[in-house]
Tab-separated table of C-alpha atoms in Angstrom:
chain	number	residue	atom	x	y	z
A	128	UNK	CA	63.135	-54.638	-65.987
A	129	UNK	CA	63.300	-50.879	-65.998
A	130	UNK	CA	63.065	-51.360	-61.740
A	131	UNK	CA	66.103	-53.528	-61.866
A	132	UNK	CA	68.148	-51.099	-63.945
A	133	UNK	CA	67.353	-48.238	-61.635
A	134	UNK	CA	67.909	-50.398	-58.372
A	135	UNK	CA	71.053	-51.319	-59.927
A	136	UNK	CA	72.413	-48.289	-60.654
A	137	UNK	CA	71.690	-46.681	-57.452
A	138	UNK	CA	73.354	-49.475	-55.800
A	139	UNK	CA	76.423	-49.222	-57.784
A	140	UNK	CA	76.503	-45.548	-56.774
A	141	UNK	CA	76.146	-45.748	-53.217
A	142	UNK	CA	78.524	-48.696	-52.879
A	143	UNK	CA	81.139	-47.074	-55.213
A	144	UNK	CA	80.850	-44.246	-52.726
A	145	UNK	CA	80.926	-46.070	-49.426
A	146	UNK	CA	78.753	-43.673	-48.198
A	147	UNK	CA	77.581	-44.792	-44.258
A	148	UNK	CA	79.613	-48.494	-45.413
A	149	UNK	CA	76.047	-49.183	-45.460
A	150	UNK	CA	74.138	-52.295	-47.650
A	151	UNK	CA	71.576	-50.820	-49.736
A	152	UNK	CA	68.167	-52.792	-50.226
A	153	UNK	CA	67.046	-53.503	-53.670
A	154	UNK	CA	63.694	-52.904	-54.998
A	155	UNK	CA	61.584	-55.632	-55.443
A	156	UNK	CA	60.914	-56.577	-58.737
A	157	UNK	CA	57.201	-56.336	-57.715
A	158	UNK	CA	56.515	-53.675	-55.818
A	159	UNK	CA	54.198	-53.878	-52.791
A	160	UNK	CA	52.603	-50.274	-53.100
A	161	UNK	CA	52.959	-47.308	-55.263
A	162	UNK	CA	53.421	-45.546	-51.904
A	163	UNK	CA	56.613	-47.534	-51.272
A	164	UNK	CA	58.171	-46.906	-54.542
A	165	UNK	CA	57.607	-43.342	-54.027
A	166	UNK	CA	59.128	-43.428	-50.599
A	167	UNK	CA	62.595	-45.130	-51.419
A	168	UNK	CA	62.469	-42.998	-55.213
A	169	UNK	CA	62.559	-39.152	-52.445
A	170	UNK	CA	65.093	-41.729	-50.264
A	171	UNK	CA	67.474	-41.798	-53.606
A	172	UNK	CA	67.246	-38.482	-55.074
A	173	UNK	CA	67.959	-36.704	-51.652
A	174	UNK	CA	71.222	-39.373	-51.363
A	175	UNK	CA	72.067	-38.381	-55.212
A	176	UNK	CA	72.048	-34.705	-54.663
A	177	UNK	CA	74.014	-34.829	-51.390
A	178	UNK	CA	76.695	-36.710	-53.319
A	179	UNK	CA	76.707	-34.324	-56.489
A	180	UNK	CA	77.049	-31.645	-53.842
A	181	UNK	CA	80.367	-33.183	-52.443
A	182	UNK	CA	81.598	-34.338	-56.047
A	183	UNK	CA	81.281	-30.721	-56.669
A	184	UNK	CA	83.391	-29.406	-54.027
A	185	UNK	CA	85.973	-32.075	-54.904
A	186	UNK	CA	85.739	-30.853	-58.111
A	187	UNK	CA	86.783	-27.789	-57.494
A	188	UNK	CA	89.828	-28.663	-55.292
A	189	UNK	CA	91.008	-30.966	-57.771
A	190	UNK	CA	91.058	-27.418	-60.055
A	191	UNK	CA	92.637	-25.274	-57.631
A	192	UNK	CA	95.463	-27.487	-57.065
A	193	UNK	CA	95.668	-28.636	-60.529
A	194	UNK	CA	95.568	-24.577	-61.881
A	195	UNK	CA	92.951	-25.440	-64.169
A	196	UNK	CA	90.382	-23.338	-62.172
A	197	UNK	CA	88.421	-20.730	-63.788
A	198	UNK	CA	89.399	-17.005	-63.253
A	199	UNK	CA	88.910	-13.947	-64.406
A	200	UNK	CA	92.792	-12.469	-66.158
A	201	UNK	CA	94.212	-9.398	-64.651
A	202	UNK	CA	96.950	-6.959	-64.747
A	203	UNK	CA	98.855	-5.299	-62.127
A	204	UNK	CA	101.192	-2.826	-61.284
A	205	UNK	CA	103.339	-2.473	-58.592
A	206	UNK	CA	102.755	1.031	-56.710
A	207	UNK	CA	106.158	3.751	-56.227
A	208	UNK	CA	106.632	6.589	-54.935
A	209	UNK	CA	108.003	9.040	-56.880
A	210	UNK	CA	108.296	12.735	-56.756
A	211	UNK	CA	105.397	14.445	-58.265
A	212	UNK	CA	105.160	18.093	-59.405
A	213	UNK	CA	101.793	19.312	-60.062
A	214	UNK	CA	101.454	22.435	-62.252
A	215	UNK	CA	99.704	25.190	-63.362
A	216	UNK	CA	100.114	25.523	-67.130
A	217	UNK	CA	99.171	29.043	-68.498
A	218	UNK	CA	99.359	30.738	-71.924
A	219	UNK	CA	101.826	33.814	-71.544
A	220	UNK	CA	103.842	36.492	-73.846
A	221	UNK	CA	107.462	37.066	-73.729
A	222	UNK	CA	108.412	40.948	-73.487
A	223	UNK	CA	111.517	43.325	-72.879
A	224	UNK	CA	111.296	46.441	-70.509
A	225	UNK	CA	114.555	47.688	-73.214
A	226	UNK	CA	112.553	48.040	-76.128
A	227	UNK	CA	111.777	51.866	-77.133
A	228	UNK	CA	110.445	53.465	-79.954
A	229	UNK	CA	112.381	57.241	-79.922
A	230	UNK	CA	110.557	60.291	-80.863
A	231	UNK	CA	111.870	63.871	-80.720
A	232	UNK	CA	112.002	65.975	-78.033
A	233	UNK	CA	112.163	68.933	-80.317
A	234	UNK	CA	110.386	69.767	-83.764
A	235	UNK	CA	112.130	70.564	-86.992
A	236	UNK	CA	114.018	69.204	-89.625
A	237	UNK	CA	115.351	65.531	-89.497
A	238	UNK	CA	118.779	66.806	-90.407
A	239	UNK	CA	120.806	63.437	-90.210
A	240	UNK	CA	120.080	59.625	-89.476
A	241	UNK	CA	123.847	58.065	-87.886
A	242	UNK	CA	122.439	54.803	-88.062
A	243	UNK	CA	121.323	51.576	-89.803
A	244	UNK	CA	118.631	49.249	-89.332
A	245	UNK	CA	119.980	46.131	-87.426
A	246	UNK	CA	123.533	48.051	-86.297
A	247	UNK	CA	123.972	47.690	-82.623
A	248	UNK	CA	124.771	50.327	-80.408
A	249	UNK	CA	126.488	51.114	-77.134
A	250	UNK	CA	124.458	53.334	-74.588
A	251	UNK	CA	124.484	57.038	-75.380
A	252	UNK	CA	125.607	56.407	-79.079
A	253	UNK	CA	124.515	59.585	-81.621
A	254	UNK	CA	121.971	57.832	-83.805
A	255	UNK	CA	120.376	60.860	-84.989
A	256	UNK	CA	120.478	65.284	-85.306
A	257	UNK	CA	117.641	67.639	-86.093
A	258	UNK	CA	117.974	70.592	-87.464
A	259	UNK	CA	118.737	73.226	-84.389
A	260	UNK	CA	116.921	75.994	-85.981
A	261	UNK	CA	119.429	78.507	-85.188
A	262	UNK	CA	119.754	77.480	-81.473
A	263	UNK	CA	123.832	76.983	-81.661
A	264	UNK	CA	123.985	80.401	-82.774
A	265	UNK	CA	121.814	82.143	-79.978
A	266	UNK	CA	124.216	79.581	-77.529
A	267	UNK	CA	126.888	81.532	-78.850
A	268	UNK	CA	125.870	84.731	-78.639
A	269	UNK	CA	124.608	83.930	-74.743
A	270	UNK	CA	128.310	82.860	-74.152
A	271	UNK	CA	129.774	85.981	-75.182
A	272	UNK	CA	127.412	87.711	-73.117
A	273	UNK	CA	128.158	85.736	-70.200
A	274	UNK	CA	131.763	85.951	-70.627
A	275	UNK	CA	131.419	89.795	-70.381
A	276	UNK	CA	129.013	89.742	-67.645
A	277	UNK	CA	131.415	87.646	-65.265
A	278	UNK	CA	134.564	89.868	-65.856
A	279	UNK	CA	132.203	92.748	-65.033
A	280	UNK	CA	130.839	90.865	-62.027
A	281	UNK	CA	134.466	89.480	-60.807
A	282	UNK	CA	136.087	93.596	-61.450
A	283	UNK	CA	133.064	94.819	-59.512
A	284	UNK	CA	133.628	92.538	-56.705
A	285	UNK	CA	137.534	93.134	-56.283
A	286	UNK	CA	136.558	96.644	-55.812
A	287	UNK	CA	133.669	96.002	-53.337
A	288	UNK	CA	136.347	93.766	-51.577
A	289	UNK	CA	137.949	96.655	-51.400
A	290	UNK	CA	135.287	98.618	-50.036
A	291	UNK	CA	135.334	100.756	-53.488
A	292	UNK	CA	132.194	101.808	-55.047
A	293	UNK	CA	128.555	101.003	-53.926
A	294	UNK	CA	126.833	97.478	-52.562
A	295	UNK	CA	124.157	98.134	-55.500
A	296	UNK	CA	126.636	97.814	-58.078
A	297	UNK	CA	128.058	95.121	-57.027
A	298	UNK	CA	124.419	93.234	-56.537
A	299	UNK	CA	123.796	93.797	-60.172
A	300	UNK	CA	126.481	92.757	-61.733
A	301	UNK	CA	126.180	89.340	-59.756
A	302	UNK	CA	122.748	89.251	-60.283
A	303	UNK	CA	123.295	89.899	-64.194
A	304	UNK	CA	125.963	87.281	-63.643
A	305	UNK	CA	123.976	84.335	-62.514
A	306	UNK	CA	120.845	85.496	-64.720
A	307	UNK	CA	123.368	84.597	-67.755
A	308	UNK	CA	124.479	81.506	-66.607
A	309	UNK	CA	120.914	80.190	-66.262
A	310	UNK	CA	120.489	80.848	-69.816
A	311	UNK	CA	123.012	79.749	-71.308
A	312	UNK	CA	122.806	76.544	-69.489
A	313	UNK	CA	118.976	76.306	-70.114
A	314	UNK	CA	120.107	77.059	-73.946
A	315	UNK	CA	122.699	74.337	-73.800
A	316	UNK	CA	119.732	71.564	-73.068
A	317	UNK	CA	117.731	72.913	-75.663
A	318	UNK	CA	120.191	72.096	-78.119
A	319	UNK	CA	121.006	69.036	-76.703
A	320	UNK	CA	117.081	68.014	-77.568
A	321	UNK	CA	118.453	68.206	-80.764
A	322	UNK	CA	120.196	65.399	-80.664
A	323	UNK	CA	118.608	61.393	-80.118
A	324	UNK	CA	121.031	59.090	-78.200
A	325	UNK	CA	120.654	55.802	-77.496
A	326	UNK	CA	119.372	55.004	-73.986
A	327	UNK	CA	120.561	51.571	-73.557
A	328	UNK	CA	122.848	49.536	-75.569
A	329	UNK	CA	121.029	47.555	-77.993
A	330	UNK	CA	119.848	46.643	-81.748
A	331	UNK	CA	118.386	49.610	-84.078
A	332	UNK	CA	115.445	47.162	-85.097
A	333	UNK	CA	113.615	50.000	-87.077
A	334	UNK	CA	113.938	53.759	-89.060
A	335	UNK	CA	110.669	54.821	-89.246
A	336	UNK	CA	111.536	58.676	-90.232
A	337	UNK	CA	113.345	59.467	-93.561
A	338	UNK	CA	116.205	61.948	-93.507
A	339	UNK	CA	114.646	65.410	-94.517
A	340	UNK	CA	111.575	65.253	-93.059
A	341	UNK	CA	109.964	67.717	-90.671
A	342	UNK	CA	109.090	65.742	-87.178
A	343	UNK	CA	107.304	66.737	-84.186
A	344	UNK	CA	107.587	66.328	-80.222
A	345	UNK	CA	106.602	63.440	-79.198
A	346	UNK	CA	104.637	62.842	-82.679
A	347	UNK	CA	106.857	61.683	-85.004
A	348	UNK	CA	108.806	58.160	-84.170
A	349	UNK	CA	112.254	58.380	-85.242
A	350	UNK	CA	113.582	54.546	-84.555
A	351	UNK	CA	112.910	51.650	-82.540
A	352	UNK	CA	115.834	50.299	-80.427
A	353	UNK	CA	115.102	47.303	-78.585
A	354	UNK	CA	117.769	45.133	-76.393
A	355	UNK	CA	116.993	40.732	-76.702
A	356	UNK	CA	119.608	40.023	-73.644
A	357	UNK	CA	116.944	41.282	-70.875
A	358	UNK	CA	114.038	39.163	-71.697
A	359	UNK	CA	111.058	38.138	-69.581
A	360	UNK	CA	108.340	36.024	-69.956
A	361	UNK	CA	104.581	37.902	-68.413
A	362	UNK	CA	101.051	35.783	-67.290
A	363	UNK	CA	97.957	36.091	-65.921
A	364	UNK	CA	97.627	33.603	-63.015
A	365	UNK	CA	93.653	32.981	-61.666
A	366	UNK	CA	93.469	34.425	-57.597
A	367	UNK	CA	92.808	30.902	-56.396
A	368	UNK	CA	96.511	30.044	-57.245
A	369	UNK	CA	97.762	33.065	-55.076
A	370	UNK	CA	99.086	31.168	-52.019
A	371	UNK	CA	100.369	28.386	-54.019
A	372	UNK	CA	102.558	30.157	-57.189
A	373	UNK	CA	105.430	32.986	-55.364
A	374	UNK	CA	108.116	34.899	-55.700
A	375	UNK	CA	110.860	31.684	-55.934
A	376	UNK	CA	108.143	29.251	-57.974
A	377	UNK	CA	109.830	26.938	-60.446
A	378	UNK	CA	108.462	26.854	-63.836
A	379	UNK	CA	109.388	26.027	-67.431
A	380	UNK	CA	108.877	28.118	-70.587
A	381	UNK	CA	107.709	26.560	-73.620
A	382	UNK	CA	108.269	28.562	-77.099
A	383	UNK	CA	106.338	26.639	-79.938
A	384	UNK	CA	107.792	28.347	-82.595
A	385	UNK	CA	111.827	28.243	-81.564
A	386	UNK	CA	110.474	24.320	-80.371
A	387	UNK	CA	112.484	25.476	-77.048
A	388	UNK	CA	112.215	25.215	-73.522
A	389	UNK	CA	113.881	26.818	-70.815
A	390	UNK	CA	113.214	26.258	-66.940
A	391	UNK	CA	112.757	29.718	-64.862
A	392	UNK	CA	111.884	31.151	-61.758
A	393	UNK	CA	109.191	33.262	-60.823
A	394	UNK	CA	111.043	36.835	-59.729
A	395	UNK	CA	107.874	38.767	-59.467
A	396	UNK	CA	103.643	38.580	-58.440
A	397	UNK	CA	101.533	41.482	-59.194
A	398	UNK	CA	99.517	42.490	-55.550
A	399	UNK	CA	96.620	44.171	-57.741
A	400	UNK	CA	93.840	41.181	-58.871
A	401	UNK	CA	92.449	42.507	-62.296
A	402	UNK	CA	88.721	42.538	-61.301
A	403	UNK	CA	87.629	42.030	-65.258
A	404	UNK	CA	88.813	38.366	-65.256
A	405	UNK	CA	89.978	37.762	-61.439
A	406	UNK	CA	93.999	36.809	-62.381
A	407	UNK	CA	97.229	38.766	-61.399
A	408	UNK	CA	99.926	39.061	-62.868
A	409	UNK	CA	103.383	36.438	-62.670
A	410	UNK	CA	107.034	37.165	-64.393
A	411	UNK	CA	109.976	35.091	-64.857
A	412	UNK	CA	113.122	36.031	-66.651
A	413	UNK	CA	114.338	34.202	-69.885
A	414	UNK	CA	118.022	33.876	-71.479
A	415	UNK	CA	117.912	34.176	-75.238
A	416	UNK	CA	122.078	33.787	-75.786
A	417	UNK	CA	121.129	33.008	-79.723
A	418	UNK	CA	118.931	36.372	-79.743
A	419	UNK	CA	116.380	34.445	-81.384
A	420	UNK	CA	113.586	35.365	-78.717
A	421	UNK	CA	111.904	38.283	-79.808
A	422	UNK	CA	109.198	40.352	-77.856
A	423	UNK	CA	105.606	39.673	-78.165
A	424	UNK	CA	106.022	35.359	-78.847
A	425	UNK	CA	103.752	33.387	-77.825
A	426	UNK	CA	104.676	30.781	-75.322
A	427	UNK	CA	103.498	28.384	-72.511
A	428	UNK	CA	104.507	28.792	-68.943
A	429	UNK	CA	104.098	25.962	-66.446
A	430	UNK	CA	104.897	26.867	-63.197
A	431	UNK	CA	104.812	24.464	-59.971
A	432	UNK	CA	101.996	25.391	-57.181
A	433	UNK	CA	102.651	21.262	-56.046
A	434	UNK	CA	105.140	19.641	-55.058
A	435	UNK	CA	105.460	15.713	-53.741
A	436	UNK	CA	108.872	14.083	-52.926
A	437	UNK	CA	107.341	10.497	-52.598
A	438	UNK	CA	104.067	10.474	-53.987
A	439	UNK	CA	102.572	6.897	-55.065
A	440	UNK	CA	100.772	8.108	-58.595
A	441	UNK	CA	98.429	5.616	-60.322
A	442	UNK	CA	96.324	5.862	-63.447
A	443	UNK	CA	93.013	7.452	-63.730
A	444	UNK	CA	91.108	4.726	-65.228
A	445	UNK	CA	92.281	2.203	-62.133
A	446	UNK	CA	90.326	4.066	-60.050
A	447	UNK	CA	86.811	2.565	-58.944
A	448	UNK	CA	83.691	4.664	-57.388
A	449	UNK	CA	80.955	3.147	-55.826
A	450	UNK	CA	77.193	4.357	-54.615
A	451	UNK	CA	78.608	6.603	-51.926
A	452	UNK	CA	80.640	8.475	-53.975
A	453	UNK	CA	83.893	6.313	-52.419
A	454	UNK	CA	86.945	6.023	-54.409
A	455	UNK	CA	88.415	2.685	-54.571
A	456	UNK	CA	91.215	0.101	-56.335
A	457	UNK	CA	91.533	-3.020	-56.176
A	458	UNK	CA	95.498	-4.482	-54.927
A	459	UNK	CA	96.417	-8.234	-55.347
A	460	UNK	CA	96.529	-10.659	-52.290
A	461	UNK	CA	97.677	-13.966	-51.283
A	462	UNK	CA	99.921	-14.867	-53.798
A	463	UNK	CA	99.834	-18.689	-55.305
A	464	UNK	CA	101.361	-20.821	-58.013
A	465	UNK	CA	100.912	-20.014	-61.699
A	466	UNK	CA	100.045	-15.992	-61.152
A	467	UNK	CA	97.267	-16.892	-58.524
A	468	UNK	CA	95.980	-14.045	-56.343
A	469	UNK	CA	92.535	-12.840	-54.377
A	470	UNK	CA	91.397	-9.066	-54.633
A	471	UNK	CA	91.101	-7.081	-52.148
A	472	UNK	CA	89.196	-3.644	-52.206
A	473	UNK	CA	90.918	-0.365	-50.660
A	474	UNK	CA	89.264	2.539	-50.091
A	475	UNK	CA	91.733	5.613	-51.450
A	476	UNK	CA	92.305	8.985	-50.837
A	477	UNK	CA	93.035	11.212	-54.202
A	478	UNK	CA	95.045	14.099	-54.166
A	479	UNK	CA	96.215	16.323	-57.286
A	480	UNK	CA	96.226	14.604	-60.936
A	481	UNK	CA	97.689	15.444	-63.821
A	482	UNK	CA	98.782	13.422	-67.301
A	483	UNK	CA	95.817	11.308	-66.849
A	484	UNK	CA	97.896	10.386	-63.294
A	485	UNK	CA	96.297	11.160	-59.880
A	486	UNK	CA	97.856	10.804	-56.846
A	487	UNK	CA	97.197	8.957	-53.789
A	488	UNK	CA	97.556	10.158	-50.109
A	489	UNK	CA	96.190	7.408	-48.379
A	490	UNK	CA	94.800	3.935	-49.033
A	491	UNK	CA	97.617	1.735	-50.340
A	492	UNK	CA	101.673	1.783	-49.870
A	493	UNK	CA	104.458	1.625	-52.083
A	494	UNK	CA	104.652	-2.145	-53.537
A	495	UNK	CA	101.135	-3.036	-53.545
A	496	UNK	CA	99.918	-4.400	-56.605
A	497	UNK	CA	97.193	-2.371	-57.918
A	498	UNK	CA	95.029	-4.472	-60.475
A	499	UNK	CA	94.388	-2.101	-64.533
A	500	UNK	CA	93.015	-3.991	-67.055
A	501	UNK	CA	90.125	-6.099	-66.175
A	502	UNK	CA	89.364	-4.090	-62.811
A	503	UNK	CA	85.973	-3.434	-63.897
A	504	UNK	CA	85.043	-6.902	-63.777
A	505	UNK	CA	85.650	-7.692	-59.942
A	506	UNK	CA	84.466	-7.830	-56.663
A	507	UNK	CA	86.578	-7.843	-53.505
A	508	UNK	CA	87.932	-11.311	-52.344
A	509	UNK	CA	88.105	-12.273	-56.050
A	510	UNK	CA	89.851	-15.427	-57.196
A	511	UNK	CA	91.717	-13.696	-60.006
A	512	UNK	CA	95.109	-14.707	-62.722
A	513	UNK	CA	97.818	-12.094	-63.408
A	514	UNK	CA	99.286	-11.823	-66.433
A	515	UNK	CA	102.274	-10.721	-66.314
A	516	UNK	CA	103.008	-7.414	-69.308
């Protein structure tokens, strides 16, 4: 019984398939030999696996034209060039070459303070007198004495002119002369020592002497005067940036505490390399219309050592490295119904990155689709399904 089931079977199979068109003997219901049965059983099972091998294949074109295939889900983007500015980002202070703190040039008695804290001030303003010491009086004295000595010298030289009296007389009263204008005039900018004027128009930002005191050359700060509308912003660049960030460099400053940002251009690159930390030294100017930049703030300066016009930028974590060390993506091919594509693997050139962006200079063109999420899970020639973000 169990012989005519399996004859059966087998016969239904072959015939169903018309495989050869050819009749297939049945298996007596009492075998000859054991050898025979084991001869047409090896006959069967090779003719059963061929078939399961083409059943499969139909299989799986009945899938791929029915979508119901099995692939792995993708995304893609589509690759543009764009321009691209790499940059150097750097921490830096903001100064002002107008911003002095005045001391005396003369010691004595601060005799008078013109000026308040936060006044502003046109250049070479009074803002404050000391105490002369007696000076003005000497001054006077020296012009009195120089008033007499050039009548003497301009009666003595009439009468030389006239060849009247002698060529030593006349030598000394000009040489009295001139000695007496020397003096007085070397008296006149003693006095005017005296005297503090502002150098540059500006803000009085600080009195640091008190009306009475005694000050002393170049010891005792009178005031601070400090002008906002000539800002700058200072930085110390690493050497290896020296061909790249010059005179004419575009940048933007970033002031965390104003929350403001300003672009700039680099005016000015120190030619000395601080051999401490190997940097030099960049400066750009800033505008501060508000006056609310003040020297010493911290801020960021970015400045652009890179420039692009149409560079095709991808993501970082697209990009694929293999054994060698190669960089790779993979970019969508052969496009079919319902999102159908095959991989393909391109070898890629990187250039500068930044953002968690790096850019490509060779390997792919603008268009392609490069494949993100689910790119660690191929292999080139991939059947693969985009979904579309």
């Amino acid at each position: 019984m169990k012989n005519s089931i399996i004859t059966f079977s087998l016969s239904l199979l072959l015939l169903a398939c018309g495989q050869n068109k050819e009749e297939i003997k049945t298996v007596n219901q009492t075998p000859s030999s054991l050898e025979e049965l084991k001869l047409q059983k090896s006959n069967y099972t090779a003719q059963i696996n061929s078939l399961n091998q083409e059943l499969k294949k139909v299989d799986e074109a009945i899938k791929s034209l029915t979508g119901t295939e099995k692939r792995t889900l993708v995304t893609a983007f589509q690759a543009t060039s764009k321009v691209f500015n790499h940059t150097v980002d750097v921490q830096a202070n903001i100064k002002t070459r107008q911003n002095l703190l005045l001391a005396p040039e003369f010691g004595g008695r601060l005799e008078q303070i013109l000026v308040q804290e936060g006044q502003e001030v046109k250049k070479g303003t009074l803002l404050a007198i000391i105490d002369d010491a007696g000076l003005q009086d000497q001054l006077d004295q020296m012009k009195l004495q120089l008033k007499l000595s050039k009548t003497t010298f301009e009666r003595t030289q009439r009468l030389w002119d006239q060849k009247i009296g002698s060529e030593m007389m006349y030598l000394e009263a000009k040489t009295r002369y001139k000695t007496q204008q020397k003096q007085v005039d070397q008296m006149r900018e003693q006095l005017s020592k005296t005297k503090i004027y502002a150098p540059f128009n500006g803000v009085i930002d600080e009195i640091k002497a008190r009306k009475g005191e005694t000050v002393a050359p170049g010891m005792s700060p009178i005031l601070r005067i400090v002008n906002l509308n000539k800002m700058y912003i200072e930085s110390d660049v690493p050497e290896n940036y020296l061909k790249n960030i010059t005179k004419g460099s575009k940048a933007t400053v970033t002031i965390p505490v104003l929350n403001e940002t300003q672009n700039t251009v680099i005016r000015q690159t120190g030619n000395f390399i601080q051999p401490s930390n190997r940097t030099f030294r960049i400066e750009a100017p800033l505008d501060n219309p508000r006056k609310l930049i003040k020297p010493n703030l911290n801020a960021r300066l970015s400045v652009i050592d890179y420039s692009n016009p149409e560079a095709i930028m991808v993501p970082l974590r697209v990009i694929r490295e293999n054994a060698k060390g190669e960089t790779f993506v993979f970019v969508l091919n052969t496009p079919e119904e319902n999102g159908g594509f095959t991989t393909a693997q391109h070898f890629v050139g990187l250039g500068k990155s930044q953002n968690e962006m790096v850019e490509i200079i060779e390997g792919i063109n603008a268009n392609d689709l490069v494949v993100d999420e689910g790119v660690s899970l191929l292999v080139d020639g991939q059947k693969v399904t985009r979904i579309e973000q």
